[in-house]
mmCIF file of C-alpha atoms in Angstrom:
data_model
loop_
_atom_site.group_PDB
_atom_site.id
_atom_site.type_symbol
_atom_site.label_atom_id
_atom_site.label_comp_id
_atom_site.label_asym_id
_atom_site.label_seq_id
_atom_site.Cartn_x
_atom_site.Cartn_y
_atom_site.Cartn_z
ATOM 1 C CA MET A 160 24.785 3.419 -13.374
ATOM 2 C CA SER A 161 21.660 5.009 -11.951
ATOM 3 C CA LEU A 162 18.424 4.510 -13.852
ATOM 4 C CA SER A 163 16.357 7.445 -15.071
ATOM 5 C CA VAL A 164 12.846 7.892 -13.721
ATOM 6 C CA ASP A 165 11.715 8.193 -17.355
ATOM 7 C CA LEU A 166 12.161 4.413 -17.705
ATOM 8 C CA PHE A 167 9.183 4.014 -15.379
ATOM 9 C CA ASP A 168 6.765 6.227 -17.249
ATOM 10 C CA PHE A 169 3.911 5.018 -19.416
ATOM 11 C CA PRO A 170 0.846 6.571 -21.055
ATOM 12 C CA LEU A 171 -2.350 5.886 -19.139
ATOM 13 C CA PRO A 172 -5.774 6.979 -20.411
ATOM 14 C CA PRO A 173 -7.586 8.636 -17.477
ATOM 15 C CA GLU A 174 -10.661 6.479 -18.026
ATOM 16 C CA LEU A 175 -8.654 3.402 -16.954
ATOM 17 C CA ILE A 176 -8.169 4.792 -13.425
ATOM 18 C CA ALA A 177 -10.786 2.906 -11.395
ATOM 19 C CA GLN A 178 -13.009 5.309 -9.480
ATOM 20 C CA HIS A 179 -15.095 2.623 -7.773
ATOM 21 C CA PRO A 180 -14.426 -0.967 -6.711
ATOM 22 C CA ALA A 181 -15.663 -3.935 -8.701
ATOM 23 C CA ARG A 182 -19.172 -5.118 -7.855
ATOM 24 C CA GLU A 183 -17.683 -7.936 -5.776
ATOM 25 C CA ARG A 184 -14.185 -8.059 -4.270
ATOM 26 C CA SER A 185 -13.022 -11.084 -6.256
ATOM 27 C CA ALA A 186 -14.685 -9.971 -9.517
ATOM 28 C CA SER A 187 -11.576 -8.171 -10.754
ATOM 29 C CA ARG A 188 -9.301 -9.336 -13.534
ATOM 30 C CA LEU A 189 -5.895 -10.914 -12.940
ATOM 31 C CA LEU A 190 -2.898 -10.550 -15.244
ATOM 32 C CA HIS A 191 -0.363 -13.331 -14.728
ATOM 33 C CA VAL A 192 3.147 -12.151 -15.623
ATOM 34 C CA ASP A 193 5.808 -14.832 -16.009
ATOM 35 C CA GLY A 194 8.697 -13.250 -17.897
ATOM 36 C CA PRO A 195 7.485 -12.603 -21.457
ATOM 37 C CA HIS A 196 4.401 -14.763 -20.937
ATOM 38 C CA LEU A 197 1.152 -12.952 -20.096
ATOM 39 C CA GLY A 198 -2.062 -14.639 -19.025
ATOM 40 C CA ASP A 199 -5.395 -12.807 -18.970
ATOM 41 C CA LEU A 200 -7.369 -14.345 -16.122
ATOM 42 C CA ARG A 201 -9.956 -13.556 -13.446
ATOM 43 C CA PHE A 202 -9.014 -13.115 -9.807
ATOM 44 C CA THR A 203 -11.150 -16.165 -9.049
ATOM 45 C CA ASP A 204 -8.554 -18.156 -11.031
ATOM 46 C CA LEU A 205 -5.910 -17.445 -8.366
ATOM 47 C CA PRO A 206 -6.312 -20.757 -6.458
ATOM 48 C CA GLY A 207 -5.401 -22.639 -9.633
ATOM 49 C CA LEU A 208 -2.074 -20.791 -9.715
ATOM 50 C CA LEU A 209 -1.143 -21.720 -6.149
ATOM 51 C CA ALA A 210 -0.146 -25.084 -4.706
ATOM 52 C CA PRO A 211 -0.758 -26.805 -1.365
ATOM 53 C CA GLY A 212 2.019 -25.724 0.974
ATOM 54 C CA ASP A 213 2.400 -22.258 -0.523
ATOM 55 C CA LEU A 214 2.184 -19.403 1.994
ATOM 56 C CA LEU A 215 0.249 -16.192 1.383
ATOM 57 C CA VAL A 216 1.492 -13.307 3.546
ATOM 58 C CA PHE A 217 -1.087 -10.567 4.137
ATOM 59 C CA ASN A 218 -0.716 -7.065 5.569
ATOM 60 C CA ASP A 219 -3.405 -6.771 8.261
ATOM 61 C CA THR A 220 -3.126 -3.018 8.809
ATOM 62 C CA ARG A 221 -6.382 -1.065 9.083
ATOM 63 C CA VAL A 222 -6.952 2.318 7.439
ATOM 64 C CA ILE A 223 -7.820 5.066 9.908
ATOM 65 C CA LYS A 224 -10.002 8.087 9.193
ATOM 66 C CA ALA A 225 -7.056 10.374 8.700
ATOM 67 C CA ARG A 226 -8.354 13.390 6.712
ATOM 68 C CA PHE A 227 -9.695 16.512 8.451
ATOM 69 C CA PHE A 228 -10.729 20.032 7.503
ATOM 70 C CA GLY A 229 -10.514 23.087 9.743
ATOM 71 C CA GLN A 230 -8.962 26.477 10.248
ATOM 72 C CA LYS A 231 -6.105 28.246 11.945
ATOM 73 C CA ASP A 232 -6.768 30.870 14.602
ATOM 74 C CA SER A 233 -6.016 33.432 11.896
ATOM 75 C CA GLY A 234 -9.046 32.126 9.999
ATOM 76 C CA GLY A 235 -7.050 30.467 7.236
ATOM 77 C CA GLN A 236 -8.532 27.194 5.969
ATOM 78 C CA VAL A 237 -6.504 24.006 6.352
ATOM 79 C CA GLU A 238 -6.678 20.366 5.319
ATOM 80 C CA VAL A 239 -4.827 17.906 7.536
ATOM 81 C CA LEU A 240 -3.879 14.380 6.482
ATOM 82 C CA LEU A 241 -2.403 12.354 9.308
ATOM 83 C CA GLU A 242 0.704 10.453 8.323
ATOM 84 C CA ARG A 243 1.109 8.761 11.672
ATOM 85 C CA ILE A 244 -0.498 8.871 15.097
ATOM 86 C CA VAL A 245 2.609 8.690 17.263
ATOM 87 C CA ASP A 246 0.685 8.288 20.510
ATOM 88 C CA GLU A 247 -2.626 9.397 21.992
ATOM 89 C CA ARG A 248 -1.632 13.070 21.903
ATOM 90 C CA HIS A 249 0.928 13.445 19.117
ATOM 91 C CA ALA A 250 0.823 12.987 15.345
ATOM 92 C CA LEU A 251 2.758 13.711 12.180
ATOM 93 C CA ALA A 252 0.724 15.104 9.308
ATOM 94 C CA GLN A 253 0.632 16.786 5.950
ATOM 95 C CA VAL A 254 -0.979 20.211 6.254
ATOM 96 C CA ARG A 255 -2.377 22.046 3.255
ATOM 97 C CA ALA A 256 -2.917 25.767 3.792
ATOM 98 C CA SER A 257 -2.332 29.030 1.980
ATOM 99 C CA LYS A 258 0.561 29.567 4.397
ATOM 100 C CA SER A 259 2.308 26.703 6.151
ATOM 101 C CA PRO A 260 1.734 26.722 9.925
ATOM 102 C CA LYS A 261 4.641 27.812 12.085
ATOM 103 C CA ALA A 262 5.564 26.410 15.486
ATOM 104 C CA GLY A 263 2.913 27.474 17.967
ATOM 105 C CA THR A 264 0.097 27.705 15.398
ATOM 106 C CA ARG A 265 -3.227 26.417 16.714
ATOM 107 C CA ILE A 266 -5.459 24.492 14.312
ATOM 108 C CA THR A 267 -9.093 23.628 15.022
ATOM 109 C CA LEU A 268 -10.361 20.601 13.104
ATOM 110 C CA GLU A 269 -13.980 19.783 12.244
ATOM 111 C CA ASN A 270 -15.077 22.401 14.835
ATOM 112 C CA ALA A 271 -14.433 19.698 17.415
ATOM 113 C CA PHE A 272 -10.861 19.706 18.728
ATOM 114 C CA SER A 273 -7.594 21.616 18.396
ATOM 115 C CA LEU A 274 -4.003 20.751 17.641
ATOM 116 C CA VAL A 275 -0.895 22.872 18.093
ATOM 117 C CA CYS A 276 1.953 22.716 15.602
ATOM 118 C CA SER A 277 5.269 22.144 17.386
ATOM 119 C CA GLY A 278 7.495 22.188 14.305
ATOM 120 C CA ARG A 279 8.434 20.073 11.336
ATOM 121 C CA GLN A 280 9.944 16.651 10.837
ATOM 122 C CA GLY A 281 11.047 16.556 7.232
ATOM 123 C CA GLU A 282 8.023 17.086 5.004
ATOM 124 C CA PHE A 283 5.573 16.499 7.860
ATOM 125 C CA PHE A 284 4.272 18.776 10.599
ATOM 126 C CA ALA A 285 4.437 17.657 14.236
ATOM 127 C CA LEU A 286 1.059 18.235 15.910
ATOM 128 C CA GLU A 287 0.039 17.957 19.567
ATOM 129 C CA LEU A 288 -3.507 17.578 20.849
ATOM 130 C CA GLU A 289 -4.712 20.488 22.954
ATOM 131 C CA GLY A 290 -7.003 19.731 25.862
ATOM 132 C CA GLU A 291 -8.706 16.450 26.684
ATOM 133 C CA GLY A 292 -9.070 13.536 24.329
ATOM 134 C CA ASN A 293 -7.337 10.755 22.465
ATOM 135 C CA LEU A 294 -6.256 11.125 18.837
ATOM 136 C CA TRP A 295 -7.263 7.559 17.963
ATOM 137 C CA ASP A 296 -10.812 8.158 19.206
ATOM 138 C CA LEU A 297 -11.043 11.640 17.685
ATOM 139 C CA ALA A 298 -9.927 10.332 14.293
ATOM 140 C CA GLU A 299 -12.584 7.627 14.356
ATOM 141 C CA GLN A 300 -15.279 10.089 15.435
ATOM 142 C CA TYR A 301 -14.475 13.124 13.272
ATOM 143 C CA GLY A 302 -12.064 12.014 10.557
ATOM 144 C CA ARG A 303 -12.783 11.101 6.965
ATOM 145 C CA LEU A 304 -11.481 8.100 5.071
ATOM 146 C CA PRO A 305 -8.364 9.203 3.149
ATOM 147 C CA LEU A 306 -9.129 8.038 -0.375
ATOM 148 C CA PRO A 307 -6.178 8.322 -2.780
ATOM 149 C CA PRO A 308 -5.744 11.623 -4.658
ATOM 150 C CA TYR A 309 -6.642 10.045 -8.024
ATOM 151 C CA ILE A 310 -10.117 8.999 -6.799
ATOM 152 C CA GLU A 311 -12.152 12.028 -7.708
ATOM 153 C CA HIS A 312 -15.378 11.520 -5.760
ATOM 154 C CA GLY A 313 -15.949 12.161 -2.073
ATOM 155 C CA VAL A 314 -16.139 9.300 0.394
ATOM 156 C CA GLU A 315 -19.255 7.221 -0.213
ATOM 157 C CA ALA A 316 -20.860 4.429 1.778
ATOM 158 C CA GLU A 317 -19.213 1.725 -0.336
ATOM 159 C CA ASP A 318 -15.765 3.173 0.372
ATOM 160 C CA GLU A 319 -16.165 2.732 4.131
ATOM 161 C CA ALA A 320 -16.261 -1.033 3.595
ATOM 162 C CA ARG A 321 -14.417 -1.577 0.343
ATOM 163 C CA TYR A 322 -11.328 0.528 1.116
ATOM 164 C CA GLN A 323 -10.512 -1.945 3.915
ATOM 165 C CA THR A 324 -9.406 -5.544 3.544
ATOM 166 C CA VAL A 325 -11.700 -8.162 5.068
ATOM 167 C CA TYR A 326 -8.839 -9.171 7.398
ATOM 168 C CA ALA A 327 -7.828 -5.656 8.548
ATOM 169 C CA ARG A 328 -7.009 -5.742 12.268
ATOM 170 C CA HIS A 329 -4.474 -3.175 13.452
ATOM 171 C CA PRO A 330 -5.367 0.516 12.882
ATOM 172 C CA GLY A 331 -2.639 2.880 11.736
ATOM 173 C CA ALA A 332 -2.529 3.077 7.927
ATOM 174 C CA VAL A 333 -3.587 6.117 5.912
ATOM 175 C CA ALA A 334 -3.733 4.144 2.651
ATOM 176 C CA ALA A 335 -5.040 0.644 2.072
ATOM 177 C CA PRO A 336 -2.788 -2.291 1.140
ATOM 178 C CA THR A 337 -4.788 -2.540 -2.052
ATOM 179 C CA ALA A 338 -3.727 -5.970 -3.357
ATOM 180 C CA GLY A 339 -5.644 -7.406 -0.418
ATOM 181 C CA LEU A 340 -8.892 -5.712 -1.422
ATOM 182 C CA HIS A 341 -9.543 -8.524 -3.945
ATOM 183 C CA PHE A 342 -9.820 -11.205 -1.262
ATOM 184 C CA ASP A 343 -13.225 -12.039 0.213
ATOM 185 C CA GLU A 344 -14.103 -14.637 2.818
ATOM 186 C CA ALA A 345 -15.118 -17.155 0.164
ATOM 187 C CA MET A 346 -11.751 -16.840 -1.574
ATOM 188 C CA LEU A 347 -9.855 -17.220 1.712
ATOM 189 C CA GLU A 348 -11.869 -20.312 2.595
ATOM 190 C CA ARG A 349 -11.308 -21.823 -0.845
ATOM 191 C CA LEU A 350 -7.548 -21.291 -0.550
ATOM 192 C CA SER A 351 -7.492 -22.806 2.923
ATOM 193 C CA GLU A 352 -9.370 -25.897 1.733
ATOM 194 C CA GLN A 353 -6.797 -26.239 -1.040
ATOM 195 C CA GLY A 354 -3.957 -26.350 1.480
ATOM 196 C CA VAL A 355 -2.595 -22.852 0.849
ATOM 197 C CA ARG A 356 -1.363 -21.472 4.174
ATOM 198 C CA ARG A 357 -1.833 -17.933 5.475
ATOM 199 C CA ALA A 358 0.256 -15.611 7.637
ATOM 200 C CA ALA A 359 0.016 -11.957 8.568
ATOM 201 C CA LEU A 360 2.277 -9.037 9.265
ATOM 202 C CA THR A 361 1.570 -5.346 9.771
ATOM 203 C CA LEU A 362 2.946 -2.375 7.871
ATOM 204 C CA HIS A 363 1.120 0.901 8.443
ATOM 205 C CA VAL A 364 1.026 2.424 4.979
ATOM 206 C CA GLY A 365 1.832 6.145 4.953
ATOM 207 C CA ALA A 366 0.634 8.886 2.636
ATOM 208 C CA GLY A 367 4.169 8.937 1.276
ATOM 209 C CA THR A 368 3.196 5.941 -0.859
ATOM 210 C CA PHE A 369 1.533 8.451 -3.231
ATOM 211 C CA GLN A 370 4.471 10.868 -3.326
ATOM 212 C CA PRO A 371 5.989 11.227 -6.808
ATOM 213 C CA VAL A 372 9.664 10.694 -7.507
ATOM 214 C CA ARG A 373 10.899 14.241 -8.114
ATOM 215 C CA VAL A 374 14.506 13.475 -9.047
ATOM 216 C CA GLU A 375 15.814 12.478 -12.477
ATOM 217 C CA LYS A 376 17.981 9.599 -11.237
ATOM 218 C CA ILE A 377 16.140 7.146 -9.031
ATOM 219 C CA ASP A 378 19.057 6.503 -6.663
ATOM 220 C CA GLU A 379 18.751 10.130 -5.534
ATOM 221 C CA HIS A 380 15.198 9.576 -4.245
ATOM 222 C CA LYS A 381 14.684 9.525 -0.470
ATOM 223 C CA MET A 382 12.118 6.910 0.536
ATOM 224 C CA HIS A 383 9.573 7.631 3.288
ATOM 225 C CA SER A 384 9.682 5.529 6.463
ATOM 226 C CA GLU A 385 6.892 3.251 7.688
ATOM 227 C CA ARG A 386 6.340 1.140 10.820
ATOM 228 C CA PHE A 387 6.128 -2.652 10.583
ATOM 229 C CA HIS A 388 5.727 -5.699 12.792
ATOM 230 C CA VAL A 389 6.461 -9.345 11.938
ATOM 231 C CA PRO A 390 4.942 -11.761 14.488
ATOM 232 C CA GLU A 391 6.848 -14.809 15.694
ATOM 233 C CA GLU A 392 4.240 -17.096 14.133
ATOM 234 C CA THR A 393 4.785 -15.508 10.717
ATOM 235 C CA ALA A 394 8.544 -15.961 10.907
ATOM 236 C CA ALA A 395 7.911 -19.589 11.897
ATOM 237 C CA ALA A 396 5.420 -20.061 9.037
ATOM 238 C CA ILE A 397 8.007 -18.849 6.520
ATOM 239 C CA ALA A 398 10.611 -21.223 7.957
ATOM 240 C CA ALA A 399 8.120 -24.109 7.696
ATOM 241 C CA THR A 400 7.312 -23.135 4.108
ATOM 242 C CA ARG A 401 10.994 -23.272 3.219
ATOM 243 C CA GLU A 402 11.332 -26.711 4.803
ATOM 244 C CA ARG A 403 8.438 -28.175 2.809
ATOM 245 C CA GLY A 404 9.521 -26.579 -0.466
ATOM 246 C CA GLY A 405 6.586 -24.185 -0.710
ATOM 247 C CA ARG A 406 6.619 -20.652 -2.075
ATOM 248 C CA VAL A 407 6.260 -17.409 -0.135
ATOM 249 C CA VAL A 408 3.670 -15.246 -1.893
ATOM 250 C CA ALA A 409 3.480 -11.625 -0.777
ATOM 251 C CA VAL A 410 0.021 -10.095 -1.012
ATOM 252 C CA GLY A 411 0.930 -6.543 -1.950
ATOM 253 C CA THR A 412 4.057 -4.452 -2.140
ATOM 254 C CA THR A 413 3.701 -3.530 1.547
ATOM 255 C CA SER A 414 3.968 -7.180 2.566
ATOM 256 C CA LEU A 415 6.938 -7.596 0.239
ATOM 257 C CA ARG A 416 8.742 -4.530 1.602
ATOM 258 C CA THR A 417 8.202 -5.760 5.166
ATOM 259 C CA LEU A 418 9.456 -9.273 4.451
ATOM 260 C CA GLU A 419 12.534 -8.029 2.628
ATOM 261 C CA SER A 420 13.231 -5.540 5.440
ATOM 262 C CA ALA A 421 13.051 -8.349 7.995
ATOM 263 C CA ALA A 422 15.161 -10.813 5.982
ATOM 264 C CA CYS A 423 17.880 -12.581 7.946
ATOM 265 C CA GLY A 424 19.340 -14.975 5.363
ATOM 266 C CA ASN A 425 18.450 -18.326 3.778
ATOM 267 C CA GLY A 426 15.011 -17.075 2.777
ATOM 268 C CA LEU A 427 13.976 -16.532 6.402
ATOM 269 C CA VAL A 428 12.793 -13.464 8.333
ATOM 270 C CA ARG A 429 13.388 -12.172 11.823
ATOM 271 C CA ALA A 430 10.340 -11.500 13.995
ATOM 272 C CA GLY A 431 9.977 -8.089 15.604
ATOM 273 C CA SER A 432 9.043 -4.464 15.031
ATOM 274 C CA GLY A 433 10.869 -1.667 13.293
ATOM 275 C CA GLU A 434 10.883 1.092 10.712
ATOM 276 C CA THR A 435 11.650 0.583 7.063
ATOM 277 C CA ASP A 436 12.563 2.974 4.290
ATOM 278 C CA ILE A 437 13.714 0.205 1.955
ATOM 279 C CA PHE A 438 13.707 1.376 -1.676
ATOM 280 C CA ILE A 439 13.623 -1.595 -4.039
ATOM 281 C CA THR A 440 14.752 -0.875 -7.593
ATOM 282 C CA PRO A 441 16.026 -2.990 -10.505
ATOM 283 C CA GLY A 442 19.181 -4.791 -9.457
ATOM 284 C CA TYR A 443 17.878 -5.624 -5.995
ATOM 285 C CA ARG A 444 18.308 -9.294 -5.065
ATOM 286 C CA PHE A 445 15.204 -10.624 -3.343
ATOM 287 C CA GLN A 446 15.786 -12.747 -0.254
ATOM 288 C CA VAL A 447 12.352 -13.904 0.888
ATOM 289 C CA VAL A 448 9.481 -13.387 -1.565
ATOM 290 C CA ASP A 449 8.977 -15.854 -4.432
ATOM 291 C CA ARG A 450 5.793 -14.435 -6.000
ATOM 292 C CA LEU A 451 3.886 -11.177 -5.681
ATOM 293 C CA ILE A 452 0.194 -10.311 -5.943
ATOM 294 C CA THR A 453 -0.208 -6.607 -6.624
ATOM 295 C CA ASN A 454 -2.312 -3.963 -8.352
ATOM 296 C CA PHE A 455 -1.232 -1.699 -11.212
ATOM 297 C CA HIS A 456 0.813 1.264 -10.019
ATOM 298 C CA LEU A 457 1.236 4.912 -10.917
ATOM 299 C CA PRO A 458 3.683 6.018 -13.617
ATOM 300 C CA ARG A 459 7.078 7.137 -12.287
ATOM 301 C CA SER A 460 6.297 5.723 -8.827
ATOM 302 C CA THR A 461 8.493 3.835 -6.366
ATOM 303 C CA LEU A 462 6.021 0.941 -6.503
ATOM 304 C CA LEU A 463 6.394 0.619 -10.253
ATOM 305 C CA MET A 464 10.158 0.508 -9.676
ATOM 306 C CA LEU A 465 9.653 -2.242 -7.091
ATOM 307 C CA VAL A 466 7.596 -4.485 -9.394
ATOM 308 C CA SER A 467 10.103 -3.849 -12.188
ATOM 309 C CA ALA A 468 12.835 -5.091 -9.871
ATOM 310 C CA PHE A 469 10.777 -8.168 -9.031
ATOM 311 C CA ALA A 470 9.477 -9.292 -12.425
ATOM 312 C CA GLY A 471 11.989 -7.533 -14.684
ATOM 313 C CA LEU A 472 11.908 -4.098 -16.280
ATOM 314 C CA ASP A 473 11.108 -5.332 -19.790
ATOM 315 C CA PRO A 474 8.393 -7.792 -18.697
ATOM 316 C CA ILE A 475 6.699 -5.091 -16.614
ATOM 317 C CA ARG A 476 6.841 -2.567 -19.441
ATOM 318 C CA ALA A 477 5.272 -5.145 -21.756
ATOM 319 C CA ALA A 478 2.675 -6.131 -19.155
ATOM 320 C CA TYR A 479 1.596 -2.536 -18.566
ATOM 321 C CA ALA A 480 1.341 -1.845 -22.295
ATOM 322 C CA HIS A 481 -0.782 -4.981 -22.614
ATOM 323 C CA ALA A 482 -2.959 -3.945 -19.661
ATOM 324 C CA VAL A 483 -3.610 -0.532 -21.196
ATOM 325 C CA ALA A 484 -4.452 -2.091 -24.567
ATOM 326 C CA GLU A 485 -6.787 -4.601 -22.913
ATOM 327 C CA LYS A 486 -8.389 -1.905 -20.755
ATOM 328 C CA TYR A 487 -7.500 -3.277 -17.351
ATOM 329 C CA ARG A 488 -8.561 -1.067 -14.430
ATOM 330 C CA PHE A 489 -5.696 0.727 -12.680
ATOM 331 C CA PHE A 490 -4.660 1.702 -9.142
ATOM 332 C CA SER A 491 -6.337 1.133 -5.766
ATOM 333 C CA TYR A 492 -9.772 -0.010 -6.958
ATOM 334 C CA GLY A 493 -8.382 -1.594 -10.109
ATOM 335 C CA ASP A 494 -7.398 -5.063 -11.263
ATOM 336 C CA ALA A 495 -4.632 -7.326 -9.985
ATOM 337 C CA MET A 496 -1.441 -8.971 -11.184
ATOM 338 C CA LEU A 497 0.368 -12.130 -10.144
ATOM 339 C CA LEU A 498 4.079 -11.651 -10.753
ATOM 340 C CA GLU A 499 6.687 -14.368 -11.002
ATOM 341 C CA ARG A 500 10.131 -13.362 -9.784
ATOM 342 C CA GLU A 501 12.578 -12.774 -12.624
ATOM 343 C CA ASP A 502 15.474 -14.337 -10.713
ATOM 344 C CA LYS A 503 14.062 -17.595 -9.408
ATOM 345 C CA SER A 504 17.350 -19.097 -8.289
#
């Protein structure tokens, strides 16, 4: 029986939506959810919840400057949010305009360069660079950081640094893997000294992560697709963790989705690159991830469905009600959770 999206709704006072990051990366709060047991902690308490031999898996994607403003040749104003730079001359994007561009429409962005619309691919517009240049370089030079839609202020100096993880390496995301924003160099060093291992993978987060579920029954929702890469050394690190009896801890839902997409049995993953549109909902049986570090997610979102699958629908509902009552900060710049998997067998 398909679950209703209404099961994943909750009341959230607007003032709990964090508009700015905490003063320091690791200064956020941490809610530990272990079935019905809730622990109100600080993120700096995380090392005490991990053991030597555990493996933290981080998403090392880097957010690109993906938002642009411009106009069509007709004079109509447009806002373009890149979903994916396909190659140096081609991209997929969301385009906001009074009238959607048709194939052949020319769009000039930031009075600096032009793109031509060649058609649509699902909800996205296919755009091709006109003239000389490289989309990666043009995005860095003229683009704006794509803050989430619920952050109401324009991009400020602090966002340029704080809406990236300290370990971001591979550009391509248009939204940050926000669970990683809590980690600073001091925290990473402390974990390393404790014997907690680290590994990395890459999933380029798309703007689709903010898309609402518009159907009544969640199994009718079509998940967006994102690119991922699991290095050989990460697959080997997971295998070594299994051998020594350690736990695989995903830092963020993007890391979790990548690991579960790359699962190949016995708690292991297959190295390589691919696309994933995995949609994890209650009833899913997890193959790789033992624990999850994550932020608080939007009502009625696919990410709230994912964490409900991981920790249990009732425990998550109770945890979110507790977080609201205790005035935790929500969403990208908000506080964190450490979730224990409901099915630990």
